[in-house]
């Protein structure tokens, strides 16, 4: 089993930068994906393979992964970015982090 | 366009069985690995199961191993999840999701989900 640890909540002022961490043992050696889920909606991919953005995802979304922490960064956060964010990886089976609720103040 | 539509959810009693389906359209279904992910009410995402593009490799999470079985019919562009011996803690919205060529790949397309309440 592989445990992924995320902070339950993160707050950011409108237009500022938010960072959401995802901790795991030597996670830097694995490929991490990030999903955004808004209330009442299915999750949607925002970052894949650590730092790649799918088409249609704004450049303000970026990712990094090193050591024991992967990070999703949202630069210039907007009200529409308010959502739950989940990290995920594959390590002989699938694993999700517990999720982080992003609040844009 | 690429679309996944789940069906088969509904209220089921503890100990009973249910089969979920996920109909795929807009892409070559047989070329993609597929996953099931669930979300209990008010909780986070939980990975349930995955299957390779040709059905030869199947993986199940510890909480459902021995009770749930993932399968697919590429001739019908449909993914399935057979759920047996259901428990109250299996109550969740179940999503199907498309991966890439490998089960290890990211989940780039999700269905809208189907709700399975397990209750007597």
Coordinates of C-alpha atoms in Angstrom, one line a residue:
Chain A
X1 CA 0.0 0.0 0.0
X2 CA 1.2 3.6 -0.7
X3 CA 0.0 6.5 1.4
X4 CA -0.5 10.0 -0.1
X5 CA -0.9 12.9 2.3
X6 CA -2.5 16.2 1.4
X7 CA -3.5 19.1 3.6
X8 CA -7.3 19.2 4.1
X9 CA -7.6 22.8 3.2
X10 CA -5.6 25.7 1.6
X11 CA -6.7 29.3 1.3
X12 CA -5.4 31.9 -1.2
X13 CA -6.2 35.5 -1.8
X14 CA -7.7 36.3 -5.2
X15 CA -4.9 36.7 -7.7
X16 CA -2.2 35.2 -5.5
X17 CA -0.4 31.9 -5.7
X18 CA -1.6 28.7 -4.1
X19 CA 0.5 25.6 -3.5
X20 CA -1.0 22.2 -2.6
X21 CA 1.3 19.5 -1.4
X22 CA 1.1 15.8 -1.8
X23 CA 3.5 13.8 0.4
X24 CA 4.6 10.2 -0.1
X25 CA 7.6 8.0 0.4
X26 CA 10.1 8.8 -2.4
X27 CA 7.2 10.2 -4.4
X28 CA 9.8 12.0 -6.6
X29 CA 10.5 8.6 -8.2
X30 CA 6.9 8.2 -9.3
X31 CA 4.6 9.8 -11.8
X32 CA 2.0 12.0 -10.1
X33 CA -1.3 13.3 -11.6
X34 CA -3.6 16.0 -10.3
X35 CA -7.4 16.3 -10.5
X36 CA -9.8 19.1 -9.8
X37 CA -13.3 18.4 -8.6
X38 CA -16.0 21.1 -8.3
X39 CA -19.2 20.5 -6.3
X40 CA -21.6 18.2 -8.0
X41 CA -19.1 17.4 -10.9
X42 CA -16.9 14.5 -11.8
X43 CA -13.1 15.0 -11.3
X44 CA -11.1 16.5 -14.2
X45 CA -7.4 16.1 -15.0
X46 CA -5.4 19.3 -14.5
X47 CA -1.8 18.0 -14.4
X48 CA -0.3 14.6 -15.6
X49 CA 3.1 13.0 -15.2
X50 CA 4.2 15.5 -12.6
X51 CA 4.1 18.8 -14.6
X52 CA 2.3 18.3 -17.9
X53 CA -0.9 20.3 -18.6
X54 CA -3.7 18.7 -20.7
X55 CA -5.0 20.9 -23.5
X56 CA -7.5 23.5 -22.3
X57 CA -5.9 23.8 -18.8
X58 CA -4.7 27.3 -18.2
X59 CA -0.9 28.0 -17.8
X60 CA -1.5 29.2 -14.3
X61 CA -1.7 25.5 -13.3
X62 CA 1.7 23.9 -12.8
X63 CA 3.2 20.9 -11.1
X64 CA 6.5 19.7 -9.6
X65 CA 7.7 16.5 -7.9
X66 CA 10.9 15.9 -6.0
X67 CA 12.0 13.9 -2.9
X68 CA 9.0 13.1 -0.8
X69 CA 6.7 15.9 -2.0
X70 CA 4.7 16.6 -5.2
X71 CA 3.2 20.1 -5.5
X72 CA 0.4 21.6 -7.5
X73 CA 0.8 25.4 -7.9
X74 CA -1.9 27.7 -9.1
X75 CA -0.6 31.1 -10.0
X76 CA -2.9 34.1 -10.0
X77 CA -5.8 32.1 -8.5
X78 CA -9.2 32.9 -9.7
X79 CA -12.6 32.4 -8.1
X80 CA -13.3 29.6 -10.5
X81 CA -10.4 27.7 -9.2
X82 CA -12.1 27.0 -5.9
X83 CA -12.5 23.3 -5.8
X84 CA -11.2 20.1 -4.3
X85 CA -7.9 18.9 -5.6
X86 CA -6.5 15.3 -5.5
X87 CA -3.1 13.9 -6.3
X88 CA -2.9 10.4 -7.7
X89 CA -0.4 7.8 -8.8
X90 CA 0.0 4.2 -9.8
X91 CA 2.2 1.9 -7.7
X92 CA 1.1 -1.6 -8.5
X93 CA -2.4 -0.3 -7.9
X94 CA -4.0 3.1 -7.9
X95 CA -3.8 5.6 -5.0
X96 CA -5.4 8.9 -4.4
X97 CA -4.5 11.5 -1.8
X98 CA -7.2 12.5 0.7
X99 CA -7.9 15.7 -1.2
X100 CA -7.4 19.4 -0.5
X101 CA -10.2 22.0 -0.5
X102 CA -8.9 25.2 -2.1
X103 CA -10.7 28.4 -1.0
X104 CA -10.1 31.6 -2.9
X105 CA -10.7 34.6 -0.6
Chain B
X1 CA -16.8 13.7 -28.6
X2 CA -15.2 11.4 -26.1
X3 CA -17.9 10.3 -23.7
X4 CA -18.3 7.8 -20.8
X5 CA -21.8 7.0 -19.4
X6 CA -22.2 4.9 -16.3
X7 CA -25.4 3.0 -15.5
X8 CA -26.7 0.3 -13.2
X9 CA -26.6 2.2 -9.9
X10 CA -29.5 2.2 -7.4
X11 CA -30.4 1.1 -3.9
X12 CA -29.2 -2.4 -3.0
X13 CA -29.5 -4.3 0.2
X14 CA -26.3 -5.4 2.1
X15 CA -25.1 -8.8 0.9
X16 CA -26.6 -8.5 -2.5
X17 CA -25.0 -8.0 -5.9
X18 CA -25.1 -5.3 -8.5
X19 CA -23.4 -4.8 -11.9
X20 CA -22.4 -1.4 -13.1
X21 CA -21.8 -0.6 -16.8
X22 CA -19.9 2.2 -18.5
X23 CA -20.6 2.8 -22.2
X24 CA -17.8 4.5 -24.1
X25 CA -18.1 6.5 -27.3
X26 CA -16.1 8.9 -29.4
X27 CA -12.8 6.9 -29.2
X28 CA -11.3 3.5 -29.9
X29 CA -12.3 1.8 -26.7
X30 CA -10.1 -1.3 -27.2
X31 CA -7.0 0.9 -27.2
X32 CA -7.4 2.2 -23.7
X33 CA -7.0 0.9 -20.2
X34 CA -10.0 1.7 -18.0
X35 CA -10.5 2.4 -14.3
X36 CA -13.3 2.5 -11.7
X37 CA -13.1 5.1 -8.9
X38 CA -15.6 5.7 -6.2
X39 CA -16.5 8.5 -3.8
X40 CA -18.5 8.0 -0.6
X41 CA -20.8 10.9 0.3
X42 CA -18.8 13.9 1.5
X43 CA -15.5 12.0 1.2
X44 CA -12.5 11.8 -1.1
X45 CA -11.8 9.7 -4.2
X46 CA -11.0 6.0 -3.8
X47 CA -9.4 3.9 -6.5
X48 CA -11.4 0.7 -7.0
X49 CA -10.2 -1.3 -10.0
X50 CA -8.4 -1.1 -13.4
X51 CA -8.2 -3.2 -16.5
X52 CA -5.8 -3.3 -19.4
X53 CA -6.9 -2.3 -22.9
X54 CA -7.4 -6.0 -23.9
X55 CA -8.7 -7.2 -20.6
X56 CA -5.7 -9.5 -20.0
X57 CA -4.6 -7.7 -16.8
X58 CA -7.0 -6.7 -14.0
X59 CA -6.2 -5.0 -10.7
X60 CA -8.5 -4.5 -7.7
X61 CA -8.1 -2.4 -4.6
X62 CA -7.7 -4.0 -1.2
X63 CA -11.1 -2.9 0.1
X64 CA -13.0 -4.7 -2.8
X65 CA -10.6 -7.6 -3.6
X66 CA -12.5 -10.9 -3.7
X67 CA -15.9 -9.1 -3.9
X68 CA -15.7 -6.9 -7.0
X69 CA -14.6 -7.8 -10.5
X70 CA -13.8 -5.5 -13.3
X71 CA -14.3 -6.6 -16.9
X72 CA -14.8 -5.3 -20.4
X73 CA -16.4 -6.2 -23.7
X74 CA -14.5 -4.4 -26.5
X75 CA -17.0 -5.5 -29.0
X76 CA -19.7 -3.5 -27.1
X77 CA -17.4 -0.6 -26.1
X78 CA -18.5 -1.3 -22.5
X79 CA -16.7 -1.5 -19.1
X80 CA -18.3 -3.4 -16.2
X81 CA -17.9 -3.7 -12.5
X82 CA -19.5 -6.7 -10.9
X83 CA -20.1 -6.0 -7.2
X84 CA -20.9 -8.9 -4.9
X85 CA -21.4 -9.1 -1.1
X86 CA -22.1 -5.4 -0.9
X87 CA -21.6 -3.6 2.4
X88 CA -22.9 -0.3 3.7
X89 CA -19.3 1.1 3.3
X90 CA -19.6 0.5 -0.4
X91 CA -22.1 3.3 -0.7
X92 CA -20.6 5.8 -3.1
X93 CA -20.8 7.4 -6.5
X94 CA -18.9 5.2 -8.9
X95 CA -17.1 6.8 -11.8
X96 CA -15.5 5.1 -14.7
X97 CA -12.5 6.8 -16.2
X98 CA -10.2 6.3 -19.2
X99 CA -6.5 5.9 -18.9
X100 CA -3.9 5.7 -21.7
X101 CA -2.4 2.7 -23.2
X102 CA -1.5 1.4 -19.8
X103 CA -3.3 1.2 -16.5
X104 CA -0.4 3.3 -15.1
X105 CA -1.4 6.3 -17.2
X106 CA -3.4 9.3 -16.0
X107 CA -7.2 9.4 -16.1
X108 CA -8.0 11.9 -18.8
X109 CA -11.8 11.4 -19.2
X110 CA -14.4 10.6 -16.6
X111 CA -18.0 9.7 -16.6
X112 CA -20.7 11.6 -14.7
X113 CA -20.9 8.8 -12.1
X114 CA -23.7 6.5 -10.8
X115 CA -24.8 6.4 -7.2
X116 CA -24.9 3.1 -5.3
X117 CA -26.6 3.3 -1.9
X118 CA -26.2 0.1 0.1
X119 CA -29.0 0.0 2.6
X120 CA -31.6 -2.3 4.1

